[in-house]
Coordinates of C-alpha atoms and ligand atoms in Angstrom, one line a residue:
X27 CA -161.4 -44.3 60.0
X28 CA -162.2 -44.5 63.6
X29 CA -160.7 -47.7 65.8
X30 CA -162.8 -48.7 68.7
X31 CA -162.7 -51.9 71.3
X32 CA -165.0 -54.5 70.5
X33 CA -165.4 -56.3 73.5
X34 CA -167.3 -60.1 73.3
X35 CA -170.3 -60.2 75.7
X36 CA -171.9 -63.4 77.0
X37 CA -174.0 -63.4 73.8
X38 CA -171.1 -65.7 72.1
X39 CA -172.4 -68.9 74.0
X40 CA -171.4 -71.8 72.0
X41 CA -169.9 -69.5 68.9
X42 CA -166.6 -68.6 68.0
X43 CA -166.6 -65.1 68.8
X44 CA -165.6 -62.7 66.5
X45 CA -162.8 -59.2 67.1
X46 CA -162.9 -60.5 70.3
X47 CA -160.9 -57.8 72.8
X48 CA -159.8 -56.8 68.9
X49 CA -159.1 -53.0 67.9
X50 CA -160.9 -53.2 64.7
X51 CA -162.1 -50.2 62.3
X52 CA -165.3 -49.4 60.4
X53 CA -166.1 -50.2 58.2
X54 CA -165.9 -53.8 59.4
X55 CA -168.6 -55.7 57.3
X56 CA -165.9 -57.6 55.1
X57 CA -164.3 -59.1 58.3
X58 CA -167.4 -60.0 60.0
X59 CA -168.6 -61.9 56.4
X60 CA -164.8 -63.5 56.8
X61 CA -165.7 -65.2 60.4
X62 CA -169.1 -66.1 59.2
X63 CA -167.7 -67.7 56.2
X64 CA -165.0 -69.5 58.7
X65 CA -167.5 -70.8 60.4
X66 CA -170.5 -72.2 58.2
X67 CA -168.1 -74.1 55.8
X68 CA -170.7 -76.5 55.5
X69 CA -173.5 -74.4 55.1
X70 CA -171.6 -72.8 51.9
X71 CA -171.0 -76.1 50.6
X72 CA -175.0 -76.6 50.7
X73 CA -175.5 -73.6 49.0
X74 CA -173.5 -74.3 46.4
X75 CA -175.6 -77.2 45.6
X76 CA -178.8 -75.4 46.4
X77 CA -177.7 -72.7 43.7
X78 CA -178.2 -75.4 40.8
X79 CA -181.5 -76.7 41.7
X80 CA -183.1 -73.3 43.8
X81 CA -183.0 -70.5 42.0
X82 CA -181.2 -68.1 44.1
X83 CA -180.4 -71.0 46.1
X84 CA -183.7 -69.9 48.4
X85 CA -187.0 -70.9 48.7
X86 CA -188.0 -68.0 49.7
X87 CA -186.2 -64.8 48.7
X88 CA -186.4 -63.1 52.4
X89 CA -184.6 -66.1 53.8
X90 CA -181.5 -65.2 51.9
X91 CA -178.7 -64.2 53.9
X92 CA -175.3 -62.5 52.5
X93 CA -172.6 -64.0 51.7
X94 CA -174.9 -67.2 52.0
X95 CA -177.5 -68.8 54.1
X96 CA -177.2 -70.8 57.1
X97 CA -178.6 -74.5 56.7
X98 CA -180.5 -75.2 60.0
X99 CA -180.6 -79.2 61.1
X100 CA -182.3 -78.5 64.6
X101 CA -184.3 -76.3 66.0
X102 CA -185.5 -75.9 70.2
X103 CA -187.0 -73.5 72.2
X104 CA -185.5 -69.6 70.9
X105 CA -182.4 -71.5 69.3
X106 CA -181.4 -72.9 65.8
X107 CA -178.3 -75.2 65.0
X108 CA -176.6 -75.0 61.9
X109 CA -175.0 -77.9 59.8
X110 CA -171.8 -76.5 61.4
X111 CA -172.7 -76.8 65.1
X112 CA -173.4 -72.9 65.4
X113 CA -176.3 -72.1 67.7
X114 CA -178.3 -69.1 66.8
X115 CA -181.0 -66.9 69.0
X116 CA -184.1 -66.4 66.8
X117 CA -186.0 -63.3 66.7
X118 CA -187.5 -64.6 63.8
X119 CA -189.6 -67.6 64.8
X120 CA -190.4 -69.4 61.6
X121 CA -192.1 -65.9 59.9
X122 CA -193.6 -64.7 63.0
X123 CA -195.7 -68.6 63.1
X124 CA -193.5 -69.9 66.5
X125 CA -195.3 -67.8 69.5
X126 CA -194.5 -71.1 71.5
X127 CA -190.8 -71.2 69.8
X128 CA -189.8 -74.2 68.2
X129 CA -191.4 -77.4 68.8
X130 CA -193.0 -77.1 72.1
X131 CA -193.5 -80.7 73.8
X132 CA -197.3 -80.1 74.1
X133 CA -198.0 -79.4 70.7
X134 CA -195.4 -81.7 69.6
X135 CA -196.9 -84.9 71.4
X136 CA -200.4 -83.8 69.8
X137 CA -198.9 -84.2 66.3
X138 CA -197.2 -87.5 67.2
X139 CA -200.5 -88.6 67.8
X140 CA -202.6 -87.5 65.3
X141 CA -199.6 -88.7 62.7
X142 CA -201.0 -92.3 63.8
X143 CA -204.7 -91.5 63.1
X144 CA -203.7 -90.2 59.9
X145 CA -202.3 -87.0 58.0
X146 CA -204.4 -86.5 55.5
X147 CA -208.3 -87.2 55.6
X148 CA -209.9 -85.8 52.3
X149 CA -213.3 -86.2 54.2
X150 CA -215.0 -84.1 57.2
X151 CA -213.7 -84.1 60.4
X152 CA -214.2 -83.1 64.3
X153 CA -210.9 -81.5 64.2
X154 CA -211.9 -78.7 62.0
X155 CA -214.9 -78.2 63.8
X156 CA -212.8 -78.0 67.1
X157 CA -210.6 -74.9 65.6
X158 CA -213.1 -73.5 64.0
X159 CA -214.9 -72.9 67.5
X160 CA -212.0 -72.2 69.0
X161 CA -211.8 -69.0 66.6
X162 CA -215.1 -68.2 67.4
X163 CA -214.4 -68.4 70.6
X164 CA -212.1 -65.6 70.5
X165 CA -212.7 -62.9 67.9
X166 CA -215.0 -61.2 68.6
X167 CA -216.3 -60.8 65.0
X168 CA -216.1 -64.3 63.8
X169 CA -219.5 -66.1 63.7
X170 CA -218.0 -68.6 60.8
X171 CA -214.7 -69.5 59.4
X172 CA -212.8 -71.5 56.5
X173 CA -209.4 -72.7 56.3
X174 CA -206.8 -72.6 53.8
X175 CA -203.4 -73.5 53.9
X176 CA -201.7 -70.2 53.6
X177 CA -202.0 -66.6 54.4
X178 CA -202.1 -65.8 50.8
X179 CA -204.7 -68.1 49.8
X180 CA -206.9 -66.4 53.2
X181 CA -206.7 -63.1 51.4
X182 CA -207.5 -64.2 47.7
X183 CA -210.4 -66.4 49.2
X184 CA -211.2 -63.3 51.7
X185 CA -211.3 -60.7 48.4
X186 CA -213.2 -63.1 46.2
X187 CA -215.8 -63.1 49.2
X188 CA -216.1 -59.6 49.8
X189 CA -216.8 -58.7 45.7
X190 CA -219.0 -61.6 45.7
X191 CA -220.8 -60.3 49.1
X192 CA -221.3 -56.6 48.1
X193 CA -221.3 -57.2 43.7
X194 CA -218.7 -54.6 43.6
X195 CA -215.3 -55.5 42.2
X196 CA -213.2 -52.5 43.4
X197 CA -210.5 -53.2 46.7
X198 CA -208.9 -50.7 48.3
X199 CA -205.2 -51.4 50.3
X200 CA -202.5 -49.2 52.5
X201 CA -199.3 -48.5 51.0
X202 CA -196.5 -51.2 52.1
X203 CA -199.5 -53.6 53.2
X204 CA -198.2 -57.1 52.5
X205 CA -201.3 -60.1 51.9
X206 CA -199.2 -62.1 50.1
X207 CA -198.6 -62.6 46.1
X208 CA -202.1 -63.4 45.0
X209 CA -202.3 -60.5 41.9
X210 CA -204.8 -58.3 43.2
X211 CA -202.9 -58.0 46.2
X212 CA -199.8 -57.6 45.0
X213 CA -199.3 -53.9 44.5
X214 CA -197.9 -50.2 46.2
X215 CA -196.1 -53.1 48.7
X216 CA -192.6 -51.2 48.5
X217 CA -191.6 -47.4 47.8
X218 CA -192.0 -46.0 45.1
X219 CA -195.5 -48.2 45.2
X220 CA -196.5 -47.5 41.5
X221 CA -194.4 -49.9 39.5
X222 CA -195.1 -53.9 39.5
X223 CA -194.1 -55.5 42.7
X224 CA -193.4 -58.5 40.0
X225 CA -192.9 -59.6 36.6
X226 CA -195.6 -61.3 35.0
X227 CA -198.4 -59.6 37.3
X228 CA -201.2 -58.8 35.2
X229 CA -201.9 -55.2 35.1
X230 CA -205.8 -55.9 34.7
X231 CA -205.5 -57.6 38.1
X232 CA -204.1 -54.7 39.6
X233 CA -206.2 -51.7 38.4
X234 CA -209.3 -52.1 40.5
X235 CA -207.0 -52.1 43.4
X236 CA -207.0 -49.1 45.0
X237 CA -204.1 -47.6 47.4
X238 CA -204.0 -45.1 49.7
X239 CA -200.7 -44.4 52.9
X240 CA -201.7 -46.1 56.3
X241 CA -202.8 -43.7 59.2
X242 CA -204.6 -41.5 56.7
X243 CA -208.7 -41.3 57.1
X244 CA -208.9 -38.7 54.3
X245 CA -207.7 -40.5 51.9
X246 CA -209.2 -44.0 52.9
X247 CA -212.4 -41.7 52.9
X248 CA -211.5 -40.2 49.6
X249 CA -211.3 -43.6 47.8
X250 CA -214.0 -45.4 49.3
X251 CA -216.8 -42.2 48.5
X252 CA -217.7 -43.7 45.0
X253 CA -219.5 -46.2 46.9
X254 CA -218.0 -49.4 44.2
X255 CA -215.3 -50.4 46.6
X256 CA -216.2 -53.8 47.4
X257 CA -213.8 -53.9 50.6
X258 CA -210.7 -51.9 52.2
X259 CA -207.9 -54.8 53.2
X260 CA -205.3 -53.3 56.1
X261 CA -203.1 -55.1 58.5
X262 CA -204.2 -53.3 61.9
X263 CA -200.3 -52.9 62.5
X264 CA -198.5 -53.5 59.3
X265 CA -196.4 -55.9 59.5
X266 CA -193.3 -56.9 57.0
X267 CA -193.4 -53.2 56.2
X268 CA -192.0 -52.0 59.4
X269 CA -194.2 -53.3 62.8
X270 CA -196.2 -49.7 62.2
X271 CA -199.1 -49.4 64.8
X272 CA -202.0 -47.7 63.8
X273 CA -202.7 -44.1 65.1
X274 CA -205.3 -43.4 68.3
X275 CA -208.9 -43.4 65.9
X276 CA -207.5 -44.7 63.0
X277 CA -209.0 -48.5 63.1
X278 CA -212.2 -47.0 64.6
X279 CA -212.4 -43.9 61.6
X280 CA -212.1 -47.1 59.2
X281 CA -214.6 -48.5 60.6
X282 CA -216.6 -45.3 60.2
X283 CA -215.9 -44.3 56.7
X284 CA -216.1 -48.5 55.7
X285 CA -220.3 -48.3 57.0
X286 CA -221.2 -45.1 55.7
X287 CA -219.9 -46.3 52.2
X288 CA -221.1 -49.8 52.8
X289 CA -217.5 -51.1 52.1
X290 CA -216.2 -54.4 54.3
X291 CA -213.3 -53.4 56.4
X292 CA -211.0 -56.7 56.1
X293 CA -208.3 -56.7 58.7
X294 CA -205.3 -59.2 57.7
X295 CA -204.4 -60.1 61.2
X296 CA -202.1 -63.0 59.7
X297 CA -199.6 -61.6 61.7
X298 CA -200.8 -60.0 64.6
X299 CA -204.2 -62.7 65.7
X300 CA -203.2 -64.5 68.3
X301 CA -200.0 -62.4 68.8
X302 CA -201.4 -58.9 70.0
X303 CA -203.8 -61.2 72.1
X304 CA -205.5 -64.5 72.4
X305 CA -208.2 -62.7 70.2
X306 CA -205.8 -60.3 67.5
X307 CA -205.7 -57.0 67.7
X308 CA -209.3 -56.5 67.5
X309 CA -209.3 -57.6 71.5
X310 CA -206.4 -55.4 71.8
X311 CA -207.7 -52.2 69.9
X312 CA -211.4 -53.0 70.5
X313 CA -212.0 -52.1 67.1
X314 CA -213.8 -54.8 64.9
X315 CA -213.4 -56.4 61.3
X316 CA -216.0 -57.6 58.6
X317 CA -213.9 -60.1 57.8
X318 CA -210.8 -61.1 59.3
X319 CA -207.5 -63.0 58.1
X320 CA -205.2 -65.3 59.8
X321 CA -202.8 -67.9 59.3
X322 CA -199.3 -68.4 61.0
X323 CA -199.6 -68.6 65.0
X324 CA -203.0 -70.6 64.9
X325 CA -201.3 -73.7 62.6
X326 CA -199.0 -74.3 65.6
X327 CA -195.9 -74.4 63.1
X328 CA -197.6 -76.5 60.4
X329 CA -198.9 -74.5 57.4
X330 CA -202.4 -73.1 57.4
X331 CA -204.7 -70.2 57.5
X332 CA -208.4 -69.0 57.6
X333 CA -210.5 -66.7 57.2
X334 CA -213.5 -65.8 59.1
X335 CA -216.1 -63.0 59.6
X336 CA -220.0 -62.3 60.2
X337 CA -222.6 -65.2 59.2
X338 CA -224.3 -63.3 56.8
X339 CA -221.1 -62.8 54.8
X340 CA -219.9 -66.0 54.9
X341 CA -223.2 -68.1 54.2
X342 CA -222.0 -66.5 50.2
X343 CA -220.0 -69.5 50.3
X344 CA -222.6 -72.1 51.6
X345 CA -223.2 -74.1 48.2
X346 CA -226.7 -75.2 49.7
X347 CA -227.8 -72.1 50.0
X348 CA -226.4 -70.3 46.7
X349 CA -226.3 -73.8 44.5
X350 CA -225.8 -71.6 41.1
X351 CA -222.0 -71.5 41.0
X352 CA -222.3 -67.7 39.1
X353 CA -224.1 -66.7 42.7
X354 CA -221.6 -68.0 45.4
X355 CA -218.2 -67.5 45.6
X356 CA -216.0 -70.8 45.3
X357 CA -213.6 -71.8 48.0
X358 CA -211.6 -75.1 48.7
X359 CA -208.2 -76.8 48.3
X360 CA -206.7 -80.1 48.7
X361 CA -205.3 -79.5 52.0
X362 CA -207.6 -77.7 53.6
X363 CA -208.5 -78.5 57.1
X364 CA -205.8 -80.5 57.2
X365 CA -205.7 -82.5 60.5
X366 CA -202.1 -82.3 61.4
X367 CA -202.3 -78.5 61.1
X368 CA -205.9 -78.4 63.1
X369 CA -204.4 -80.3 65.5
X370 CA -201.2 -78.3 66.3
X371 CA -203.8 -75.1 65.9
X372 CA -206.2 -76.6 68.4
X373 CA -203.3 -77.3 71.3
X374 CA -201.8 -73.8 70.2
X375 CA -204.8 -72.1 70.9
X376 CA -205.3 -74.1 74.1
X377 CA -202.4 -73.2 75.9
X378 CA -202.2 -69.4 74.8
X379 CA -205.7 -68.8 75.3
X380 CA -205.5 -68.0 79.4
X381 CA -203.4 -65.0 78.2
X382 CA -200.3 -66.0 80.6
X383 CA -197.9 -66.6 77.3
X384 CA -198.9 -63.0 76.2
X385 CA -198.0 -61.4 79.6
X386 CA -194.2 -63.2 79.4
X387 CA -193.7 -62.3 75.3
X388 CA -195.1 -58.9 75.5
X389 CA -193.0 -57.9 78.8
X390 CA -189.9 -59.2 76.5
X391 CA -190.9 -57.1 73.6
X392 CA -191.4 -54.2 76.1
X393 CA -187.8 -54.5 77.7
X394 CA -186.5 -55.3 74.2
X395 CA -188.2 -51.9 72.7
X396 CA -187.4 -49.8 75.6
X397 CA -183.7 -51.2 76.0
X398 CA -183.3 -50.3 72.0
X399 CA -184.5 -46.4 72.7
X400 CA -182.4 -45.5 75.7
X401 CA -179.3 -47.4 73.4
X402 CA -180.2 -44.9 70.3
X403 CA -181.1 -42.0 72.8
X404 CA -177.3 -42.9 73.8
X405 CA -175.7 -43.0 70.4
X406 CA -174.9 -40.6 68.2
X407 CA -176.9 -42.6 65.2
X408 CA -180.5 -42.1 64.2
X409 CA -182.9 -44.6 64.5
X410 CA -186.2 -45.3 65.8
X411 CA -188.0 -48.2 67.5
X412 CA -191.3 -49.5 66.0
X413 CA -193.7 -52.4 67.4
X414 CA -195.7 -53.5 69.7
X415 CA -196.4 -56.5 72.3
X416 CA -193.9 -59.3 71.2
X417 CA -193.0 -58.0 67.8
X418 CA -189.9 -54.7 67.4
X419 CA -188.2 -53.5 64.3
X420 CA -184.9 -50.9 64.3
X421 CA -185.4 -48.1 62.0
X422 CA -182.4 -46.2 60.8
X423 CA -184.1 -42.9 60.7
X424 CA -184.5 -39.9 63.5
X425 CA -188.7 -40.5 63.4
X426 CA -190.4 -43.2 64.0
X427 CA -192.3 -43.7 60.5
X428 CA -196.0 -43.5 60.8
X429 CA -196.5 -45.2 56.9
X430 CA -194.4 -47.1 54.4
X431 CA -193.6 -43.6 52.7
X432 CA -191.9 -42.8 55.8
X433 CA -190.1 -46.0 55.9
X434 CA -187.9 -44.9 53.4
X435 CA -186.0 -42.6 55.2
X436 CA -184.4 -45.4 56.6
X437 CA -180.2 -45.8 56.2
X438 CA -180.7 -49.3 54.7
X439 CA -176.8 -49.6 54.7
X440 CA -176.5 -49.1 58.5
X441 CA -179.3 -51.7 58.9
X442 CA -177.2 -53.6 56.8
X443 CA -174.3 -53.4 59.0
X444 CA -176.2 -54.0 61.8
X445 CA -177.8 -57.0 60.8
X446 CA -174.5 -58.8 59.8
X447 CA -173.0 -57.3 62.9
X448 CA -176.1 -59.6 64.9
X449 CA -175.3 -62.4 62.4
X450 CA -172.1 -62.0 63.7
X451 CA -172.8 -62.8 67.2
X452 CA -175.8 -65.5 66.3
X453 CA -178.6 -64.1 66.1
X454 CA -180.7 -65.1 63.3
X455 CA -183.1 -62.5 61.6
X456 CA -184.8 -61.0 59.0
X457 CA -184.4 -58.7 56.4
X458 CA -180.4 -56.9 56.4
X459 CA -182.4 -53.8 55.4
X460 CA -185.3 -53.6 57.6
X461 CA -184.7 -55.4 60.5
X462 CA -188.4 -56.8 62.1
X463 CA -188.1 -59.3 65.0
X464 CA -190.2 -61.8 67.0
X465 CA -189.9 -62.1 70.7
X466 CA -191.8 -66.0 71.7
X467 CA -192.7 -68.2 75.0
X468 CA -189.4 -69.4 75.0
X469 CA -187.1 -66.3 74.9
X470 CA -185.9 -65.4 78.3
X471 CA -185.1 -61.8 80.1
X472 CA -180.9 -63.0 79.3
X473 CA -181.6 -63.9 75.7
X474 CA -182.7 -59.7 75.3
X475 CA -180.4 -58.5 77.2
X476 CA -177.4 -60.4 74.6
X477 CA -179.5 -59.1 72.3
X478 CA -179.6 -55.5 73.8
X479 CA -175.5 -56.2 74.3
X480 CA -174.7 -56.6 71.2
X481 CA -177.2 -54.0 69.8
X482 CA -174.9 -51.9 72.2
X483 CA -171.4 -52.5 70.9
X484 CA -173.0 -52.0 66.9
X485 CA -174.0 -48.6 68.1
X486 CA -171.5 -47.7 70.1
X487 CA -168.9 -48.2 67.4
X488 CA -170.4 -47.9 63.6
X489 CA -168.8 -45.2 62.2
X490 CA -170.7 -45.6 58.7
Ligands
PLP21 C1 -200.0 -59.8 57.0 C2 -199.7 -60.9 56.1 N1 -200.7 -61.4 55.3 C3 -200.5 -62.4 54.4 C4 -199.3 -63.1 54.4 C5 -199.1 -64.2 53.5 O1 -199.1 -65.4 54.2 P1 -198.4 -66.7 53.6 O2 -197.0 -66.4 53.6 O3 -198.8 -67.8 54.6 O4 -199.0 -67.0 52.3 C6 -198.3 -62.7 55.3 C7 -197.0 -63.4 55.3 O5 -196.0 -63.0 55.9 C8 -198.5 -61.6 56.1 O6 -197.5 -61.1 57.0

């Protein structure tokens, strides 16, 4: 075993620092869990609570942190406090939802307001009709739109549309392409890709979907040339698995293949509209959807999400128009258009729509990604950068994966160490084993370079 000097940098603002000017040896991931424990006493106590009434003590399985979670009270700007006092940096930004960080004042006061007029209308409203043109407004391919109140529910809604637009019941997805846990959707999201992403999926849900590795045209083109593929679902840069970008012609040969077999190209830009630019990444690729996803940056931290696409597509859901319920497809929900989350959606929108926001998140994400390669061109670890714009994820693997498959070459026990290593020095992230990160409006050039600092001192001194 290897000793080496771990040195605390100015990342330790407000936190106890751990191994301080300490000689310490790898493998080190039981003492860094020791100073964690030290100081979240009162998270653990919470989790011991949680454990009898959540199971897993989570609400969400990717929030789970090892030994236990942190319980956050407060949360500002980049930074979260803990029930202990502890002050984190977050590069995770409520699931990729906080481009203007937590609680920004303008779309805070907005809220406030609207809280007064009411929270919950049941009945039409101007405020839906404000964010719906608002998404017109900037992607390009949206004509009309319809909200929901979650990503997943976009996609189901999305699917159901596109089988009831074309009469063809076939879907076709990428490998490690995440829409969230509606059935159909719910397959080939992690390697090996051909068991059950989950008990109690229905495997008659699952067989018309088809699945084929991102940044591959012959194989998109080889399951769409049946011509009974009602519509081909892809995140233009996938997202949970791995912040992959797609290859020069890929969106574009999509698009191709999608028109010549009269399938609907559906881009899920739940996590990259409004985050690659104002307009998603079909503005920043310049290659355009039939129907388009979103959800998480345009609810303005409230829950939501939409879906939206040409006007001949959507009138399929016009009741009017298609009053026999066997010839349109159904859509609703208690909650949608909700006027708390249009509102927050509406002043979101407004103040990122200029494009100024972008320029400051997407220069962080470009010193973050470029400070990660020359410290892994430096270190005697493998690892890659992916991303793009204001997201990054670390990739313990010589290439840079260019699909899920190749995703799995990553050392998910370095990533591991690394992530408790960042835990370690308050950062707060997602997942130990495939580290994906947000940079938002309210990180600053010093809150990277901490980040960059401590990234440093991991790879300086893991010895595996
Ligand atoms: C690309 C993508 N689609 C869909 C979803 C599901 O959205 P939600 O969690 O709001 O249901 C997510 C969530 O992370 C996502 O990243």
């Amino acid at each position: 075993m290897t000793s080496v000097s771990v040195i605390a940098g100015p990342m330790h603002r407000g936190v106890k620092p751990i191994n301080c000017q300490e000689r310490i040896a790898y493998p080190k991931r039981d003492l860094i869990l020791r100073s964690y424990e030290d100081k979240t006493q009162r998270s653990k106590t919470l989790f011991a609570r949680a454990k009898k009434v959540l199971p897993a003590g989570v609400s969400y399985s990717i929030r789970d942190v090892i030994p236990y979670p942190f319980y956050v009270t407060c949360a500002r700007g980049a930074k979260l406090t803990d029930v202990d006092g502890n002050v984190y940096t977050d590069y995770w930004m409520g699931h990729g939802v906080l481009l203007l960080g937590h609680s920004p004042k303008r779309v805070m006061d907005a809220v406030a307001e609207q809280i007064m007029k009411g929270t919950h209308f049941g009945f039409s409203h101007e405020l839906e009709l404000e964010l719906a043109d608002r998404i017109v407004d900037l992607i390009p391919s949206a004509e009309m739109v319809r909200f929901t109140s979650s990503g997943t529910e976009a996609n189901m809604y999305a699917s159901r549309l596109a089988r009831a637009h074309t009469g063809r019941m076939k879907m076709a997805k990428v490998e490690g392409g995440w829409h969230g846990g509606y059935d159909s959707l719910h397959k080939a999201v992690h390697a090996p890709f051909d068991i059950p992403e989950s008990a109690g999926l229905d495997p008659k849900a699952l067989e018309d979907t088809l699945v084929v590795p991102f940044n591959d045209l012959d194989s998109a083109r080889s399951a769409l040339k049946g011509e009974d593929v009602a519509c081909f679902i892809v995140e233009p840069v996938i997202g949970a698995g791995g912040f992959i970008t797609p290859e020069p012609g890929y969106l574009e040969g999509l698009r191709e293949i999608c028109d010549e077999t009269g399938t609907l190209l559906v881009f899920d830009e739940v996590i990259t509209c409004f985050r690659l630019s104002p307009g998603g990444a079909q503005v920043f690729y310049g290659d355009e959807a039939d129907i388009t996803v979103i959800g998480k940056i345009m609810g303005g931290g409230f829950p939501i999400g939409a879906f939206c696409g040409r006007m001949e597509i959507f009138e399929r859901l016009d009741h009017r128009r298609y009053p026999k319920m066997q010839e349109r497809a159904f859509h609703g929900g208690t909650f949608t258009g909700n006027p708390v989350s249009m509102v927050a959606g509406i002043t979101t929108l407004d103040i990122i729509r200029d494009g100024g926001v972008h320029r400051h998140i997407d220069a962080l994400g470009d010193k973050m990604r470029r400070g990660l390669e020359d410290i892994i061109d430096r270190s005697r670890l493998s690892a890659s950068v992916t991303g793009v714009c204001s997201a990054f994820a670390i990739h313990f693997q010589k290439e840079k994966p260019r699909n899920a498959r190749e995703v799995e070459r990553n050392d998910t026990e370095t990533s591991k160490a690394y992530f408790s290593h960042l835990l370690s020095h308050n950062f707060a992230l997602v997942k130990p084993a495939l580290i994906h990160c947000f940079t938002g409006e309210p990180h600053t050039k010093e809150d990277i370079e901490e980040y960059l600092a401590a990234t440093e001192e991991f790879f300086s001194s893991y010895q595996g």
